[in-house]
mmCIF file of C-alpha atoms in Angstrom:
data_model
loop_
_atom_site.group_PDB
_atom_site.id
_atom_site.type_symbol
_atom_site.label_atom_id
_atom_site.label_comp_id
_atom_site.label_asym_id
_atom_site.label_seq_id
_atom_site.Cartn_x
_atom_site.Cartn_y
_atom_site.Cartn_z
ATOM 1 C CA MET E 425 18.821 -4.868 -4.496
ATOM 2 C CA PRO E 426 20.809 -7.204 -2.222
ATOM 3 C CA GLN E 427 21.703 -10.547 -3.782
ATOM 4 C CA ASN E 428 19.484 -12.509 -1.358
ATOM 5 C CA TYR E 429 16.410 -10.587 -2.638
ATOM 6 C CA LYS E 430 17.129 -10.845 -6.374
ATOM 7 C CA ALA E 431 14.760 -13.843 -6.470
ATOM 8 C CA VAL E 432 11.725 -14.021 -4.192
ATOM 9 C CA THR E 433 8.369 -15.682 -3.907
ATOM 10 C CA LEU E 434 5.504 -13.201 -3.681
ATOM 11 C CA THR E 435 2.375 -14.380 -1.868
ATOM 12 C CA SER E 436 -0.632 -12.402 -0.759
ATOM 13 C CA PHE E 437 -3.893 -12.447 1.145
ATOM 14 C CA ASP E 438 -5.436 -11.961 -2.328
ATOM 15 C CA GLN E 439 -3.409 -12.651 -5.454
ATOM 16 C CA TYR E 440 -5.769 -10.416 -7.472
ATOM 17 C CA ALA E 441 -5.669 -7.414 -5.118
ATOM 18 C CA ASP E 442 -4.460 -4.100 -6.505
ATOM 19 C CA ILE E 443 -1.670 -3.943 -3.928
ATOM 20 C CA THR E 444 -0.397 -7.377 -4.989
ATOM 21 C CA LYS E 445 -0.163 -6.167 -8.583
ATOM 22 C CA GLU E 446 1.607 -2.955 -7.505
ATOM 23 C CA VAL E 447 4.172 -4.827 -5.396
ATOM 24 C CA ALA E 448 4.817 -7.293 -8.226
ATOM 25 C CA LYS E 449 5.287 -4.398 -10.660
ATOM 26 C CA SER E 450 7.672 -2.572 -8.284
ATOM 27 C CA LEU E 451 9.746 -5.685 -7.611
ATOM 28 C CA THR E 452 9.968 -6.552 -11.305
ATOM 29 C CA ALA E 453 10.997 -2.986 -12.164
ATOM 30 C CA ARG E 454 13.950 -3.391 -9.782
ATOM 31 C CA GLY E 455 15.035 -6.599 -11.520
ATOM 32 C CA VAL E 456 13.643 -9.015 -8.927
ATOM 33 C CA ASP E 457 12.464 -12.420 -10.175
ATOM 34 C CA ILE E 458 9.165 -12.893 -8.301
ATOM 35 C CA ALA E 459 8.427 -16.380 -9.593
ATOM 36 C CA ALA E 460 11.607 -17.913 -8.220
ATOM 37 C CA LYS E 461 12.327 -19.924 -5.136
ATOM 38 C CA GLY E 462 13.760 -17.644 -2.521
ATOM 39 C CA PRO E 463 12.716 -15.631 0.496
ATOM 40 C CA GLU E 464 8.961 -15.200 0.618
ATOM 41 C CA ILE E 465 7.430 -11.752 0.590
ATOM 42 C CA HIS E 466 3.944 -12.244 1.999
ATOM 43 C CA LEU E 467 1.379 -9.451 1.888
ATOM 44 C CA VAL E 468 -0.716 -10.030 5.030
ATOM 45 C CA LYS E 469 -3.337 -7.297 4.567
ATOM 46 C CA ASP E 470 -3.967 -3.801 3.384
ATOM 47 C CA GLN E 471 -6.410 -1.375 4.896
ATOM 48 C CA LEU E 472 -7.720 2.111 4.164
ATOM 49 C CA ASP E 473 -9.011 4.249 7.022
ATOM 50 C CA ARG E 474 -10.174 7.815 7.086
ATOM 51 C CA GLN E 475 -10.372 10.287 9.911
ATOM 52 C CA ALA E 476 -12.233 13.587 9.919
ATOM 53 C CA LEU E 477 -9.924 16.601 10.062
ATOM 54 C CA SER E 478 -12.401 19.467 9.687
ATOM 55 C CA LEU E 479 -16.132 20.112 9.343
ATOM 56 C CA PHE E 480 -18.329 22.462 7.340
ATOM 57 C CA SER E 481 -20.619 24.765 9.347
ATOM 58 C CA THR E 482 -23.404 22.269 8.564
ATOM 59 C CA GLY E 483 -21.568 19.558 10.451
ATOM 60 C CA GLN E 484 -20.582 17.607 7.323
ATOM 61 C CA VAL E 485 -16.960 16.524 7.036
ATOM 62 C CA ALA E 486 -14.967 18.953 4.885
ATOM 63 C CA GLU E 487 -11.553 17.303 5.073
ATOM 64 C CA TYR E 488 -10.355 13.778 5.777
ATOM 65 C CA GLU E 489 -7.007 12.209 6.433
ATOM 66 C CA LEU E 490 -6.748 8.972 4.474
ATOM 67 C CA VAL E 491 -4.462 6.358 6.047
ATOM 68 C CA TYR E 492 -3.412 3.386 3.907
ATOM 69 C CA THR E 493 -1.689 0.589 5.822
ATOM 70 C CA LEU E 494 0.124 -2.383 4.292
ATOM 71 C CA THR E 495 1.152 -5.224 6.595
ATOM 72 C CA TRP E 496 3.674 -7.675 5.157
ATOM 73 C CA GLN E 497 6.260 -10.264 6.126
ATOM 74 C CA ILE E 498 9.626 -11.515 5.000
ATOM 75 C CA ILE E 499 9.744 -15.269 5.476
ATOM 76 C CA GLN E 500 13.130 -16.964 5.155
ATOM 77 C CA LYS E 501 13.946 -20.604 5.682
ATOM 78 C CA GLY E 502 15.217 -21.286 9.195
ATOM 79 C CA LYS E 503 14.231 -17.844 10.538
ATOM 80 C CA ASP E 504 11.177 -16.393 12.229
ATOM 81 C CA PRO E 505 9.006 -14.261 9.916
ATOM 82 C CA GLU E 506 9.801 -10.543 10.072
ATOM 83 C CA ASP E 507 6.604 -8.487 10.386
ATOM 84 C CA LYS E 508 6.631 -5.108 8.655
ATOM 85 C CA THR E 509 4.111 -2.284 8.341
ATOM 86 C CA ILE E 510 3.993 0.614 5.902
ATOM 87 C CA GLU E 511 1.673 3.547 6.434
ATOM 88 C CA VAL E 512 0.894 6.199 3.813
ATOM 89 C CA ARG E 513 -1.122 9.309 4.753
ATOM 90 C CA ARG E 514 -2.869 11.894 2.596
ATOM 91 C CA ASP E 515 -5.291 14.727 3.266
ATOM 92 C CA TYR E 516 -8.442 14.732 1.166
ATOM 93 C CA GLN E 517 -10.921 17.606 0.887
ATOM 94 C CA ASP E 518 -14.508 16.575 0.388
ATOM 95 C CA ASP E 519 -17.189 18.558 -1.450
ATOM 96 C CA PRO E 520 -20.703 17.103 -1.277
ATOM 97 C CA THR E 521 -21.774 19.208 -4.293
ATOM 98 C CA LYS E 522 -19.252 17.405 -6.536
ATOM 99 C CA LEU E 523 -19.828 13.841 -5.417
ATOM 100 C CA LEU E 524 -18.845 11.958 -8.606
ATOM 101 C CA ALA E 525 -15.721 14.019 -9.226
ATOM 102 C CA LYS E 526 -14.631 13.673 -5.604
ATOM 103 C CA ASP E 527 -15.189 9.898 -5.661
ATOM 104 C CA ARG E 528 -12.954 9.630 -8.726
ATOM 105 C CA GLU E 529 -10.350 11.891 -7.110
ATOM 106 C CA ARG E 530 -10.349 9.685 -3.995
ATOM 107 C CA GLU E 531 -9.914 6.538 -6.132
ATOM 108 C CA LEU E 532 -6.891 8.069 -7.864
ATOM 109 C CA LEU E 533 -5.457 9.154 -4.513
ATOM 110 C CA VAL E 534 -5.810 5.635 -3.104
ATOM 111 C CA GLN E 535 -4.128 4.172 -6.207
ATOM 112 C CA GLU E 536 -1.256 6.589 -5.686
ATOM 113 C CA MET E 537 -1.039 5.568 -2.020
ATOM 114 C CA ARG E 538 -0.875 1.873 -2.990
ATOM 115 C CA LYS E 539 1.917 2.585 -5.453
ATOM 116 C CA GLU E 540 3.845 4.503 -2.805
ATOM 117 C CA ALA E 541 3.406 1.626 -0.316
ATOM 118 C CA ALA E 542 4.663 -0.865 -2.923
ATOM 119 C CA ASP E 543 7.675 1.330 -3.706
ATOM 120 C CA ARG E 544 8.457 1.691 0.008
ATOM 121 C CA LEU E 545 8.312 -2.095 0.432
ATOM 122 C CA VAL E 546 10.890 -2.511 -2.330
ATOM 123 C CA ARG E 547 13.102 0.220 -0.828
ATOM 124 C CA GLN E 548 12.952 -1.519 2.560
ATOM 125 C CA LEU E 549 14.046 -4.775 0.905
ATOM 126 C CA ALA E 550 16.866 -2.982 -0.875
ATOM 127 C CA GLN E 551 18.148 -1.674 2.453
ATOM 128 C CA GLY E 552 18.436 -5.208 3.701
#
């Protein structure tokens, strides 16, 4: 991690959001002090969209593409905020006969997507 990002302030659209917790965990794992005065990492919003990829013969959606988007900023004193976007995509097969299992599978997939977005944010910071 570059020296100027060893200590940051992490702010978010929702301090209790799952993505906020994931980003904090990823930053801390890389040795970043997130409670310090320093450049501000601001999580602007996160969003999950899904698009139909294929249909069953009945017309029901058989497969979706899930798209998780994280919009964030680096705010440094004396500089304009840098807007950044991270997009994570996954295919998800639906089965209406296994509704509860598929709901749980989708939840786990979205958690994995959030973790990947948080890890990508930290990698982007590390690259300067």
